[in-house]
């Protein structure tokens, strides 16, 4: 058993016995979701399993900054995911984070939920939820080791990407000595840290400089509540030529002021709603997100809202009353 998780051994046994495994991560996947998805898929394929990987979006197009990741040949469109013996869900804090694949999971004989989000709703038949680790990739590394997979350079690359992105390049409090030791092991296996850093953090299109300019220029500060927020409209994306899946890093610019502890970035969606990314240097934003139907970690969380300014005002009020 690892991480004191009761279902750990059951998960290893179920995956060992399975012939066909569907591996999935959350919608709009980030580095940890993609890295975990692809590493797990490569590892299970090495064991001779029939593996298909996907997530519940309209397509499985990998965001540009992660397009260098190995294992993408194992991706299938969500509609083409075959009925598996085991459905392995990665980095999903709740069943609905599977999006369109939630139904496929429900129809599967065995769902394994491997995740590190507090408040996970334990939607699996087997739940391996460990909130003290840096990333789902950290858990996938141990899972693959216990399955007898020989970790190679490709898997190490995927796993390192999961860890480096979820720890904010080893900056956040979830980056423990164990995390750094694991990252070092992955470098020994061939993960190329400077190459990965360039691909993930310095491959934005030129337009995203202009987009960042807009986001920073219109940022609003609530000095007393130490809250800063900004937003991206669909028009901003169209005018700067930036894809919606290439806006993940912008919240890091918004949070970088010493004037605020809590930052939010509102992103307008095709359906008129706003996806809200929140980050904090202390006060729980997991609570803010959960109260609004979303979720995440205490210091990094997200939710969907139908109005921007009213939601920002409600967050200000909530922070003031704490
Ligand atoms: P991000 O702002 O990068 O989209 O998300 C920050 C963190 O919150 C990630 O760990 C992400 O998985 C989680 N998260 C974002 N949106 C939601 C949501 O709507 N529901 C849940 N349960 N978690 C979310
Ligand atoms: Mn994660």
Short mmCIF file of N, CA and C in Angstrom, two decimals, residues 22 46 68 72 120 129 138 165-166 193 197 212 226 228 237 257 284:
data_model
loop_
_atom_site.label_atom_id
_atom_site.label_comp_id
_atom_site.label_asym_id
_atom_site.label_seq_id
_atom_site.Cartn_x
_atom_site.Cartn_y
_atom_site.Cartn_z
N UNK A 22 -9.38 2.07 -20.26
CA UNK A 22 -9.63 3.43 -20.74
C UNK A 22 -9.04 4.38 -19.72
N UNK A 46 2.96 -0.61 -22.06
CA UNK A 46 4.18 -1.41 -21.91
C UNK A 46 3.87 -2.77 -21.30
N UNK A 68 4.43 18.55 -27.52
CA UNK A 68 5.68 17.77 -27.62
C UNK A 68 5.60 16.49 -26.79
N UNK A 72 0.96 10.66 -27.44
CA UNK A 72 -0.31 11.19 -27.98
C UNK A 72 -0.93 10.26 -29.03
N UNK A 120 -12.61 15.73 -3.17
CA UNK A 120 -12.94 14.76 -4.22
C UNK A 120 -14.18 13.98 -3.79
N UNK A 129 -7.33 8.78 -3.43
CA UNK A 129 -7.31 10.24 -3.38
C UNK A 129 -6.34 10.66 -2.27
N UNK A 138 2.55 12.52 -9.55
CA UNK A 138 3.33 11.89 -8.49
C UNK A 138 2.70 10.54 -8.12
N UNK A 165 4.32 21.55 -13.61
CA UNK A 165 3.22 22.50 -13.80
C UNK A 165 2.36 22.62 -12.55
N UNK A 166 2.04 21.51 -11.89
CA UNK A 166 1.18 21.61 -10.70
C UNK A 166 1.88 22.25 -9.50
N UNK A 193 14.77 18.89 -18.47
CA UNK A 193 14.11 20.02 -17.81
C UNK A 193 14.17 21.32 -18.62
N UNK A 197 10.89 23.18 -20.05
CA UNK A 197 10.58 24.55 -19.62
C UNK A 197 10.30 25.44 -20.83
N UNK A 212 -1.88 39.37 -22.84
CA UNK A 212 -1.43 39.60 -21.47
C UNK A 212 -1.46 41.09 -21.17
N UNK A 226 -7.50 42.84 -0.51
CA UNK A 226 -6.29 42.29 -1.14
C UNK A 226 -6.67 41.30 -2.25
N UNK A 228 -7.34 40.90 -6.45
CA UNK A 228 -7.14 41.45 -7.79
C UNK A 228 -7.83 40.53 -8.79
N UNK A 237 -9.73 37.09 -27.55
CA UNK A 237 -9.11 35.91 -28.18
C UNK A 237 -9.10 36.08 -29.69
N UNK A 257 1.26 40.48 -8.05
CA UNK A 257 1.43 41.74 -7.31
C UNK A 257 1.45 41.53 -5.78
N UNK A 284 -8.32 30.61 1.75
CA UNK A 284 -8.78 29.48 0.93
C UNK A 284 -9.63 29.96 -0.25
#
